[in-house]
Amino acid sequence: MSYSANVHVAVYQVLDHVLTASAPPPGAKAAIHSIIDDLKIACAPREMVRQAESISLQLHHLETGLSRGDADKAADARQMLRSIAASWLNYRIAGSALSV
């Protein structure tokens, strides 16, 4: 799976793939980890890095919930990911585009 070079777009693409699939697609966690590294290297605002790290954590919760058959945990993780996606979109709209 290939993602945009623009960090904002790449994060949103990962979230879109995760939220439209029954399970996180292969490579989603690796993509987020790579994006976190890119954000840190680019000295991105701490809030952006924190949200990207939250995506990683929620992906873990989603995978754990799905693997254990815990529908509530998986649903909670998806809800958190939707919330993060909305916040991430607000960064883009606010014009704080960061391309790395």
PDB file of N, CA, C and O in Angstrom, residues 30-60:
ATOM      1  N   ALA A  30       2.751   0.035  10.213  1.00  0.00           N
ATOM      2  CA  ALA A  30       4.092   0.418   9.754  1.00  0.00           C
ATOM      3  C   ALA A  30       4.059   1.810   9.127  1.00  0.00           C
ATOM      4  O   ALA A  30       4.983   2.608   9.345  1.00  0.00           O
ATOM      5  N   ALA A  31       3.001   2.106   8.383  1.00  0.00           N
ATOM      6  CA  ALA A  31       2.877   3.426   7.762  1.00  0.00           C
ATOM      7  C   ALA A  31       2.775   4.505   8.829  1.00  0.00           C
ATOM      8  O   ALA A  31       3.434   5.549   8.733  1.00  0.00           O
ATOM      9  N   ILE A  32       1.976   4.261   9.859  1.00  0.00           N
ATOM     10  CA  ILE A  32       1.835   5.250  10.929  1.00  0.00           C
ATOM     11  C   ILE A  32       3.160   5.434  11.666  1.00  0.00           C
ATOM     12  O   ILE A  32       3.552   6.562  11.984  1.00  0.00           O
ATOM     13  N   HIS A  33       3.878   4.353  11.917  1.00  0.00           N
ATOM     14  CA  HIS A  33       5.174   4.468  12.596  1.00  0.00           C
ATOM     15  C   HIS A  33       6.146   5.284  11.750  1.00  0.00           C
ATOM     16  O   HIS A  33       6.903   6.112  12.283  1.00  0.00           O
ATOM     17  N   SER A  34       6.120   5.074  10.449  1.00  0.00           N
ATOM     18  CA  SER A  34       6.981   5.838   9.549  1.00  0.00           C
ATOM     19  C   SER A  34       6.582   7.316   9.555  1.00  0.00           C
ATOM     20  O   SER A  34       7.442   8.209   9.573  1.00  0.00           O
ATOM     21  N   ILE A  35       5.275   7.576   9.576  1.00  0.00           N
ATOM     22  CA  ILE A  35       4.788   8.950   9.607  1.00  0.00           C
ATOM     23  C   ILE A  35       5.200   9.630  10.912  1.00  0.00           C
ATOM     24  O   ILE A  35       5.607  10.801  10.911  1.00  0.00           O
ATOM     25  N   ILE A  36       5.102   8.906  12.023  1.00  0.00           N
ATOM     26  CA  ILE A  36       5.531   9.467  13.318  1.00  0.00           C
ATOM     27  C   ILE A  36       7.004   9.872  13.244  1.00  0.00           C
ATOM     28  O   ILE A  36       7.384  10.970  13.664  1.00  0.00           O
ATOM     29  N   ASP A  37       7.829   8.993  12.679  1.00  0.00           N
ATOM     30  CA  ASP A  37       9.249   9.322  12.524  1.00  0.00           C
ATOM     31  C   ASP A  37       9.432  10.562  11.659  1.00  0.00           C
ATOM     32  O   ASP A  37      10.235  11.445  11.987  1.00  0.00           O
ATOM     33  N   ASP A  38       8.693  10.635  10.543  1.00  0.00           N
ATOM     34  CA  ASP A  38       8.796  11.789   9.650  1.00  0.00           C
ATOM     35  C   ASP A  38       8.366  13.075  10.344  1.00  0.00           C
ATOM     36  O   ASP A  38       8.988  14.129  10.157  1.00  0.00           O
ATOM     37  N   LEU A  39       7.298  12.998  11.152  1.00  0.00           N
ATOM     38  CA  LEU A  39       6.833  14.176  11.882  1.00  0.00           C
ATOM     39  C   LEU A  39       7.900  14.666  12.860  1.00  0.00           C
ATOM     40  O   LEU A  39       8.139  15.868  12.985  1.00  0.00           O
ATOM     41  N   LYS A  40       8.524  13.724  13.550  1.00  0.00           N
ATOM     42  CA  LYS A  40       9.564  14.100  14.513  1.00  0.00           C
ATOM     43  C   LYS A  40      10.762  14.725  13.811  1.00  0.00           C
ATOM     44  O   LYS A  40      11.313  15.723  14.278  1.00  0.00           O
ATOM     45  N   ILE A  41      11.168  14.143  12.696  1.00  0.00           N
ATOM     46  CA  ILE A  41      12.299  14.668  11.941  1.00  0.00           C
ATOM     47  C   ILE A  41      11.995  16.080  11.432  1.00  0.00           C
ATOM     48  O   ILE A  41      12.863  16.947  11.436  1.00  0.00           O
ATOM     49  N   ALA A  42      10.741  16.305  11.030  1.00  0.00           N
ATOM     50  CA  ALA A  42      10.345  17.611  10.495  1.00  0.00           C
ATOM     51  C   ALA A  42      10.026  18.619  11.593  1.00  0.00           C
ATOM     52  O   ALA A  42       9.617  19.744  11.295  1.00  0.00           O
ATOM     53  N   CYS A  43      10.233  18.222  12.862  1.00  0.00           N
ATOM     54  CA  CYS A  43       9.920  19.106  13.999  1.00  0.00           C
ATOM     55  C   CYS A  43       8.482  19.608  13.939  1.00  0.00           C
ATOM     56  O   CYS A  43       8.197  20.794  14.155  1.00  0.00           O
ATOM     57  N   ALA A  44       7.578  18.682  13.630  1.00  0.00           N
ATOM     58  CA  ALA A  44       6.156  19.011  13.571  1.00  0.00           C
ATOM     59  C   ALA A  44       5.657  19.406  14.954  1.00  0.00           C
ATOM     60  O   ALA A  44       6.263  19.048  15.965  1.00  0.00           O
ATOM     61  N   PRO A  45       4.556  20.139  15.000  1.00  0.00           N
ATOM     62  CA  PRO A  45       3.984  20.495  16.299  1.00  0.00           C
ATOM     63  C   PRO A  45       3.715  19.238  17.134  1.00  0.00           C
ATOM     64  O   PRO A  45       3.303  18.199  16.606  1.00  0.00           O
ATOM     65  N   ARG A  46       3.969  19.352  18.414  1.00  0.00           N
ATOM     66  CA  ARG A  46       3.830  18.205  19.331  1.00  0.00           C
ATOM     67  C   ARG A  46       2.444  17.587  19.259  1.00  0.00           C
ATOM     68  O   ARG A  46       2.297  16.377  19.353  1.00  0.00           O
ATOM     69  N   GLU A  47       1.408  18.393  19.088  1.00  0.00           N
ATOM     70  CA  GLU A  47       0.037  17.871  19.011  1.00  0.00           C
ATOM     71  C   GLU A  47      -0.134  16.936  17.812  1.00  0.00           C
ATOM     72  O   GLU A  47      -0.829  15.922  17.900  1.00  0.00           O
ATOM     73  N   MET A  48       0.499  17.255  16.690  1.00  0.00           N
ATOM     74  CA  MET A  48       0.410  16.384  15.513  1.00  0.00           C
ATOM     75  C   MET A  48       1.078  15.046  15.802  1.00  0.00           C
ATOM     76  O   MET A  48       0.540  13.990  15.449  1.00  0.00           O
ATOM     77  N   VAL A  49       2.240  15.103  16.423  1.00  0.00           N
ATOM     78  CA  VAL A  49       2.955  13.868  16.749  1.00  0.00           C
ATOM     79  C   VAL A  49       2.125  13.047  17.733  1.00  0.00           C
ATOM     80  O   VAL A  49       1.962  11.833  17.567  1.00  0.00           O
ATOM     81  N   ARG A  50       1.550  13.716  18.721  1.00  0.00           N
ATOM     82  CA  ARG A  50       0.733  13.022  19.723  1.00  0.00           C
ATOM     83  C   ARG A  50      -0.466  12.336  19.074  1.00  0.00           C
ATOM     84  O   ARG A  50      -0.793  11.198  19.396  1.00  0.00           O
ATOM     85  N   GLN A  51      -1.100  13.007  18.135  1.00  0.00           N
ATOM     86  CA  GLN A  51      -2.253  12.391  17.470  1.00  0.00           C
ATOM     87  C   GLN A  51      -1.821  11.200  16.626  1.00  0.00           C
ATOM     88  O   GLN A  51      -2.509  10.188  16.592  1.00  0.00           O
ATOM     89  N   ALA A  52      -0.697  11.307  15.947  1.00  0.00           N
ATOM     90  CA  ALA A  52      -0.206  10.174  15.162  1.00  0.00           C
ATOM     91  C   ALA A  52       0.118   8.995  16.082  1.00  0.00           C
ATOM     92  O   ALA A  52      -0.172   7.835  15.759  1.00  0.00           O
ATOM     93  N   GLU A  53       0.694   9.301  17.234  1.00  0.00           N
ATOM     94  CA  GLU A  53       0.974   8.236  18.209  1.00  0.00           C
ATOM     95  C   GLU A  53      -0.324   7.631  18.737  1.00  0.00           C
ATOM     96  O   GLU A  53      -0.410   6.413  18.964  1.00  0.00           O
ATOM     97  N   SER A  54      -1.357   8.447  18.890  1.00  0.00           N
ATOM     98  CA  SER A  54      -2.663   7.946  19.326  1.00  0.00           C
ATOM     99  C   SER A  54      -3.268   7.012  18.284  1.00  0.00           C
ATOM    100  O   SER A  54      -3.921   6.028  18.626  1.00  0.00           O
ATOM    101  N   ILE A  55      -3.047   7.318  17.019  1.00  0.00           N
ATOM    102  CA  ILE A  55      -3.524   6.426  15.956  1.00  0.00           C
ATOM    103  C   ILE A  55      -2.871   5.063  16.103  1.00  0.00           C
ATOM    104  O   ILE A  55      -3.539   4.030  16.029  1.00  0.00           O
ATOM    105  N   SER A  56      -1.566   5.054  16.328  1.00  0.00           N
ATOM    106  CA  SER A  56      -0.845   3.795  16.507  1.00  0.00           C
ATOM    107  C   SER A  56      -1.421   2.996  17.677  1.00  0.00           C
ATOM    108  O   SER A  56      -1.662   1.791  17.571  1.00  0.00           O
ATOM    109  N   LEU A  57      -1.654   3.684  18.786  1.00  0.00           N
ATOM    110  CA  LEU A  57      -2.212   3.026  19.966  1.00  0.00           C
ATOM    111  C   LEU A  57      -3.608   2.472  19.679  1.00  0.00           C
ATOM    112  O   LEU A  57      -3.922   1.323  20.026  1.00  0.00           O
ATOM    113  N   GLN A  58      -4.443   3.244  19.016  1.00  0.00           N
ATOM    114  CA  GLN A  58      -5.802   2.774  18.727  1.00  0.00           C
ATOM    115  C   GLN A  58      -5.803   1.631  17.706  1.00  0.00           C
ATOM    116  O   GLN A  58      -6.646   0.740  17.773  1.00  0.00           O
ATOM    117  N   LEU A  59      -4.850   1.646  16.780  1.00  0.00           N
ATOM    118  CA  LEU A  59      -4.718   0.502  15.860  1.00  0.00           C
ATOM    119  C   LEU A  59      -4.408  -0.761  16.645  1.00  0.00           C
ATOM    120  O   LEU A  59      -4.947  -1.837  16.362  1.00  0.00           O
ATOM    121  N   HIS A  60      -3.554  -0.621  17.649  1.00  0.00           N
ATOM    122  CA  HIS A  60      -3.225  -1.761  18.500  1.00  0.00           C
ATOM    123  C   HIS A  60      -4.479  -2.239  19.238  1.00  0.00           C
ATOM    124  O   HIS A  60      -4.762  -3.438  19.284  1.00  0.00           O
TER     125      HIS A  60
END
